[in-house]
Every structure is written in C-alpha cells, then in structure tokens.
mmCIF file with all atom_site columns, C-alpha atoms in Angstrom:
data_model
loop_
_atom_site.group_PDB
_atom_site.id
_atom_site.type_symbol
_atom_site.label_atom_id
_atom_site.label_alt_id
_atom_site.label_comp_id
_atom_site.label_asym_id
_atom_site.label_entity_id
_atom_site.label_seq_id
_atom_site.pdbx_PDB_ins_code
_atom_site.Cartn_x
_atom_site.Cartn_y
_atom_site.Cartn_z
_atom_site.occupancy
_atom_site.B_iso_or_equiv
_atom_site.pdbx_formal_charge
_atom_site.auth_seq_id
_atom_site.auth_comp_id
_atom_site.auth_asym_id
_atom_site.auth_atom_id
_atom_site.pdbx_PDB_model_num
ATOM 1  C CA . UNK A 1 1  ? 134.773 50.004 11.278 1.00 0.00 ? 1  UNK A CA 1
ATOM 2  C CA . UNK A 1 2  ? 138.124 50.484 12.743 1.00 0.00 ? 2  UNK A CA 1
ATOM 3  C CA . UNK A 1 3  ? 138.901 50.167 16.553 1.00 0.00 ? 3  UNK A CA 1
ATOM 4  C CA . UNK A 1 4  ? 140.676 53.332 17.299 1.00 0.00 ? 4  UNK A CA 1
ATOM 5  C CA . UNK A 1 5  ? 144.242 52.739 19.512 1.00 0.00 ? 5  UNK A CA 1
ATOM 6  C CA . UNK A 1 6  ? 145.158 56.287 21.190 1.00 0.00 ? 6  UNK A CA 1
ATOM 7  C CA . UNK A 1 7  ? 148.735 56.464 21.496 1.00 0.00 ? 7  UNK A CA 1
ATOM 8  C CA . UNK A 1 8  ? 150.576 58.613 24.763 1.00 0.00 ? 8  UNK A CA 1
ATOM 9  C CA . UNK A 1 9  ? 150.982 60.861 22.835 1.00 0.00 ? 9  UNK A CA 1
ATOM 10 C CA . UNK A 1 10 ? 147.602 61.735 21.583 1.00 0.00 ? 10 UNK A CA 1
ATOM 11 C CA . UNK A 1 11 ? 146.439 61.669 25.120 1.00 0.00 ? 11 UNK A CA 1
ATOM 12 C CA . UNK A 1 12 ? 148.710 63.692 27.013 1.00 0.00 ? 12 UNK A CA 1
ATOM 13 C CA . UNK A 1 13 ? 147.930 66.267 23.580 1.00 0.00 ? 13 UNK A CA 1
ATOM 14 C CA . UNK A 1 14 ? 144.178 66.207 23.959 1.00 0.00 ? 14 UNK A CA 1
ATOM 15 C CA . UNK A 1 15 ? 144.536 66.622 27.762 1.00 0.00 ? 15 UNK A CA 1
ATOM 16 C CA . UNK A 1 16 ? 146.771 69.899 27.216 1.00 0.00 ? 16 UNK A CA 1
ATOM 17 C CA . UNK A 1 17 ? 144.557 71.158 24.520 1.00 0.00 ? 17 UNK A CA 1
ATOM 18 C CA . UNK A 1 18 ? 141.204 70.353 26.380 1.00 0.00 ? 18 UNK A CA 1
ATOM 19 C CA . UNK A 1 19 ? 140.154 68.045 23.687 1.00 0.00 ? 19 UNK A CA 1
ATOM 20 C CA . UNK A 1 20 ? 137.725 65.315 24.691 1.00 0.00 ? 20 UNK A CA 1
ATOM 21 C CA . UNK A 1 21 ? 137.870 61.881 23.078 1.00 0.00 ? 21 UNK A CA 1
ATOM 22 C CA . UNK A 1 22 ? 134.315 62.446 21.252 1.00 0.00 ? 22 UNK A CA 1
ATOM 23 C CA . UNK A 1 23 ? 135.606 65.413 19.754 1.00 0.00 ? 23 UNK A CA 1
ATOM 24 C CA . UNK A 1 24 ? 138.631 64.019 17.997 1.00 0.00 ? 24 UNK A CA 1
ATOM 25 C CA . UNK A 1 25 ? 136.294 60.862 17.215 1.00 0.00 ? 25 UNK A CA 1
ATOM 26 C CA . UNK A 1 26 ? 133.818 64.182 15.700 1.00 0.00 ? 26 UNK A CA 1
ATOM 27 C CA . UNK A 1 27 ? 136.999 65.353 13.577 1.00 0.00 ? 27 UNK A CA 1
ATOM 28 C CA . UNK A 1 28 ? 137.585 61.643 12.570 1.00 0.00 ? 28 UNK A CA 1
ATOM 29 C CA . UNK A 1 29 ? 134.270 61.167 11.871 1.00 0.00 ? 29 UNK A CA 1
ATOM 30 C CA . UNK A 1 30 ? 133.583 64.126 10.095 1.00 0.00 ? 30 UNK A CA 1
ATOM 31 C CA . UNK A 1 31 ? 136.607 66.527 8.635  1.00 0.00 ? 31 UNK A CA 1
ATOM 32 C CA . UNK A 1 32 ? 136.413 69.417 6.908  1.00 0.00 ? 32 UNK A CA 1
ATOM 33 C CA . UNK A 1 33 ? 139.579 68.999 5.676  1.00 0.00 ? 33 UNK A CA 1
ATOM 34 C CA . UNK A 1 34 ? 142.135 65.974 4.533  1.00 0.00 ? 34 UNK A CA 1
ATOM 35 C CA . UNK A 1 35 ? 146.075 66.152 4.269  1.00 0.00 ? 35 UNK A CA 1
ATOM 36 C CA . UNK A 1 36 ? 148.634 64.419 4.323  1.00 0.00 ? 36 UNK A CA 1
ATOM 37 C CA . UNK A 1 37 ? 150.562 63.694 7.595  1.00 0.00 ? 37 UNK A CA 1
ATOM 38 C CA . UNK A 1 38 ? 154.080 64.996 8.235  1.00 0.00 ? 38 UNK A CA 1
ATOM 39 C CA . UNK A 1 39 ? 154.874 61.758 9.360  1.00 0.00 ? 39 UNK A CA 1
ATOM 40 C CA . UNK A 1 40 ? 155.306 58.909 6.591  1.00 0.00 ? 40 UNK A CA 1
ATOM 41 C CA . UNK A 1 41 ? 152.341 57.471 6.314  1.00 0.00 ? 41 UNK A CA 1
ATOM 42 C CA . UNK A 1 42 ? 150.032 59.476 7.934  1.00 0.00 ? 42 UNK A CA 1
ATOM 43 C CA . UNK A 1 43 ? 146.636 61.785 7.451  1.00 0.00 ? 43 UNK A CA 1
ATOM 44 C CA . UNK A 1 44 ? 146.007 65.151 9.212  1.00 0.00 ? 44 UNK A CA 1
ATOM 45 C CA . UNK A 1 45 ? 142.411 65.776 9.658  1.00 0.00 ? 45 UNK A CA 1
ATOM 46 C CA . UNK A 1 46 ? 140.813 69.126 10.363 1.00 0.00 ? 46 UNK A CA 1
ATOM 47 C CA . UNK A 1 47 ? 137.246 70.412 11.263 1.00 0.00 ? 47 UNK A CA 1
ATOM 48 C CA . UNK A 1 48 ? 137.112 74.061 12.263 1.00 0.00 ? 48 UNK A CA 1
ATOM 49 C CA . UNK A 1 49 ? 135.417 75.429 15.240 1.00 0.00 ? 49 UNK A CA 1
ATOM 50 C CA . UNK A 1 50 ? 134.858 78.410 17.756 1.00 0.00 ? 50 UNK A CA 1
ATOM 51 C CA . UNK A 1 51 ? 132.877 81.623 16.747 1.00 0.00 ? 51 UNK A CA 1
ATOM 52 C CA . UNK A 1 52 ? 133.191 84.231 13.933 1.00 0.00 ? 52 UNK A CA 1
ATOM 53 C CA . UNK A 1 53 ? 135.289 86.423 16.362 1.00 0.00 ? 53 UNK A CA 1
ATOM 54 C CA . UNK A 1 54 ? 137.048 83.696 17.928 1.00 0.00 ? 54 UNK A CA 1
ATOM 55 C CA . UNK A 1 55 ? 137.780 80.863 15.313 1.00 0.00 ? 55 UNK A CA 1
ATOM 56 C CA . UNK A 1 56 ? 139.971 77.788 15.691 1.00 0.00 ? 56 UNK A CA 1
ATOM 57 C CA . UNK A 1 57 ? 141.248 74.139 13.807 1.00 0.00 ? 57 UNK A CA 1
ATOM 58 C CA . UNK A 1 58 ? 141.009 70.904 15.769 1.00 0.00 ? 58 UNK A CA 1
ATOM 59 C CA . UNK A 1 59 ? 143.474 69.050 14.012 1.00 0.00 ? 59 UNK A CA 1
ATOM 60 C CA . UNK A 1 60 ? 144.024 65.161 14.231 1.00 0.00 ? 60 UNK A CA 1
ATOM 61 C CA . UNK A 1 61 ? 146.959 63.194 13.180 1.00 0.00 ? 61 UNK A CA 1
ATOM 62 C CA . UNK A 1 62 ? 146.152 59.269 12.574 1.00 0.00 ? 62 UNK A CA 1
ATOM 63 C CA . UNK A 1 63 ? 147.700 56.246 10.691 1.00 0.00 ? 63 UNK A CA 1
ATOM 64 C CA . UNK A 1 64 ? 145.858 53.348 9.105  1.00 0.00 ? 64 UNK A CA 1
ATOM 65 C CA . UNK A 1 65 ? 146.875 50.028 9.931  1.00 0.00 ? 65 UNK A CA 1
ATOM 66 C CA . UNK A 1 66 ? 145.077 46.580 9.147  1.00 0.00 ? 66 UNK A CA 1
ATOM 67 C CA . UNK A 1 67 ? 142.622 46.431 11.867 1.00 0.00 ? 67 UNK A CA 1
ATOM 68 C CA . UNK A 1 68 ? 143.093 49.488 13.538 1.00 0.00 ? 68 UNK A CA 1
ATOM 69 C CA . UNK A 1 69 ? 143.137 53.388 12.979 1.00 0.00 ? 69 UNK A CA 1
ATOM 70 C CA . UNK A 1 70 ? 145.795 54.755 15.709 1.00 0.00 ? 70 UNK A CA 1
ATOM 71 C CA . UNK A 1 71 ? 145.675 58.384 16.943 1.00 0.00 ? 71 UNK A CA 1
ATOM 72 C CA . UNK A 1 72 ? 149.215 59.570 16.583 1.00 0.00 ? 72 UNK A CA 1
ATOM 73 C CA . UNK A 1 73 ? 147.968 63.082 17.644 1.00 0.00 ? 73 UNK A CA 1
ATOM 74 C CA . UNK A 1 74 ? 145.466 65.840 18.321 1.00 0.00 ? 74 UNK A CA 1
ATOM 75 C CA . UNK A 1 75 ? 145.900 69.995 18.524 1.00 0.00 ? 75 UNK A CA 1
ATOM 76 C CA . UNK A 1 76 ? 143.711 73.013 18.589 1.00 0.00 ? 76 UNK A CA 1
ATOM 77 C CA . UNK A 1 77 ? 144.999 75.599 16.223 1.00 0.00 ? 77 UNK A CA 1
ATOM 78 C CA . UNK A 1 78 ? 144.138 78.825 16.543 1.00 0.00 ? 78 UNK A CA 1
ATOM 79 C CA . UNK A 1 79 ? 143.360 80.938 13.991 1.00 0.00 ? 79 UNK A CA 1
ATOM 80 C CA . UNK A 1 80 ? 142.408 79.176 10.103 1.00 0.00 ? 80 UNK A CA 1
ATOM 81 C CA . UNK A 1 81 ? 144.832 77.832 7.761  1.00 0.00 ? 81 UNK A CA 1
ATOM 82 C CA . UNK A 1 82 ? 144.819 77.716 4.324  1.00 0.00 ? 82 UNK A CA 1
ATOM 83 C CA . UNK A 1 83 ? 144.563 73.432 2.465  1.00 0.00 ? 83 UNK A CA 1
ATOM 84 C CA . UNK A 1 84 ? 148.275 73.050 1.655  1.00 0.00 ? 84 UNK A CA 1
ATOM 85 C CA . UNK A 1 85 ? 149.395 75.405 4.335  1.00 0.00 ? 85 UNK A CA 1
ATOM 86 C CA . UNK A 1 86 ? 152.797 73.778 6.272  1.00 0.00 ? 86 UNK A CA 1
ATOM 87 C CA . UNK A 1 87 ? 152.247 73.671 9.780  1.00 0.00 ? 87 UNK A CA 1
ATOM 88 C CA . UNK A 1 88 ? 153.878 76.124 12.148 1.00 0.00 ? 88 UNK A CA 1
ATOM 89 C CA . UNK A 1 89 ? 157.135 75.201 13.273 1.00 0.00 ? 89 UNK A CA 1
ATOM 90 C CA . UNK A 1 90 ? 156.538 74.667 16.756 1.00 0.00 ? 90 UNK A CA 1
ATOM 91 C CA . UNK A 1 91 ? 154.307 71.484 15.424 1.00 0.00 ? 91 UNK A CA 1
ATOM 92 C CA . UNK A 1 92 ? 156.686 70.535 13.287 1.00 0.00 ? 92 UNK A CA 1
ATOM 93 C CA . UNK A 1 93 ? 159.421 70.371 16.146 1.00 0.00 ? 93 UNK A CA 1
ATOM 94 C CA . UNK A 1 94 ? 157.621 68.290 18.276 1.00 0.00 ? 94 UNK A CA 1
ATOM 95 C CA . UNK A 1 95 ? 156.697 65.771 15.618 1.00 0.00 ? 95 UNK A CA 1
ATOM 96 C CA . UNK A 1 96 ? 160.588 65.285 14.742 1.00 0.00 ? 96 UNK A CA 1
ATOM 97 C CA . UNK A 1 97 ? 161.561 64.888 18.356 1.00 0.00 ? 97 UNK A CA 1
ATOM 98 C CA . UNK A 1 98 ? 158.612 62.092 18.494 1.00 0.00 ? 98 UNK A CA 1
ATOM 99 C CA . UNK A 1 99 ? 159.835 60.135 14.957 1.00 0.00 ? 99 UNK A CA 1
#
C-alpha cells in the first residue's frame, strides 16, 4: 500500500468543500468511476453521493509516484456527470492556474 502525501492544495480544497480526509481516502478506496486527470499524468476518481433529490460527485484528483500516491485535489460536484464528460470550466481554470 501506498502512503498518501496531501498536497496544499488538496487541503485547503477539502476544507472549502467540507470533505474529510476519510472520505477522499473512501473515494480512493472505493470509486465508482476512473478517468483520466486533466493534468499529465494524473487519475480523477469519482464516487457519487447525497440523496435521490439531492445528488452529488466527490471527485479526487491523484498522481502515482514510486512510493507514494499524492492527492493533487478533491471537489464536491453537484449534480451527476456523464464517464467522458469534460469538467466544467471553472475546474478547469483553476487547474491551469495551479500547472
């Protein structure tokens, strides 16, 4: 298993979303879905949540490295995508102001 390094990023993210660190390890653990990252070199991983009325994506951004998996980033989506979907622009802009 993979230590997990959590970069600034992820945590100021997960703070502002109200994401706790046991639910993005949950969405690591276990996704629903599997893309590829934005970001060269990267996975997106997604696990849906909420209610019927009220649905949502937690959404994970990571990159593999020898002996560690880092946490590039982590967002609640709201509403469900569709697998191949591009992400909404907003998202997009703050990963090319990060990279």
């Amino acid at each position: 298993m993979k230590t997990l390094h959590w970069t600034s990023h992820a945590k100021n993210k997960m703070r502002y979303y109200a994401l706790s660190e046991q639910r993005v390890r949950r969405v690591l653990h276990s996704p629903s879905r599997v893309e590829e990252g934005i970001a060269e070199g990267t996975i997106a991983l997604m696990q849906r949540a909420g209610s019927k009325k009220h649905p949502y994506e937690v959404w994970v951004m990571a990159k593999d490295e020898k002996e560690k998996r880092k946490i590039i980033s982590a967002w609640r989506y709201p509403g469900i995508t569709h697998p191949g979907e591009p992400l909404p622009e907003e998202i997009l802009k703050e990963f090319r102001e990060i990279f």
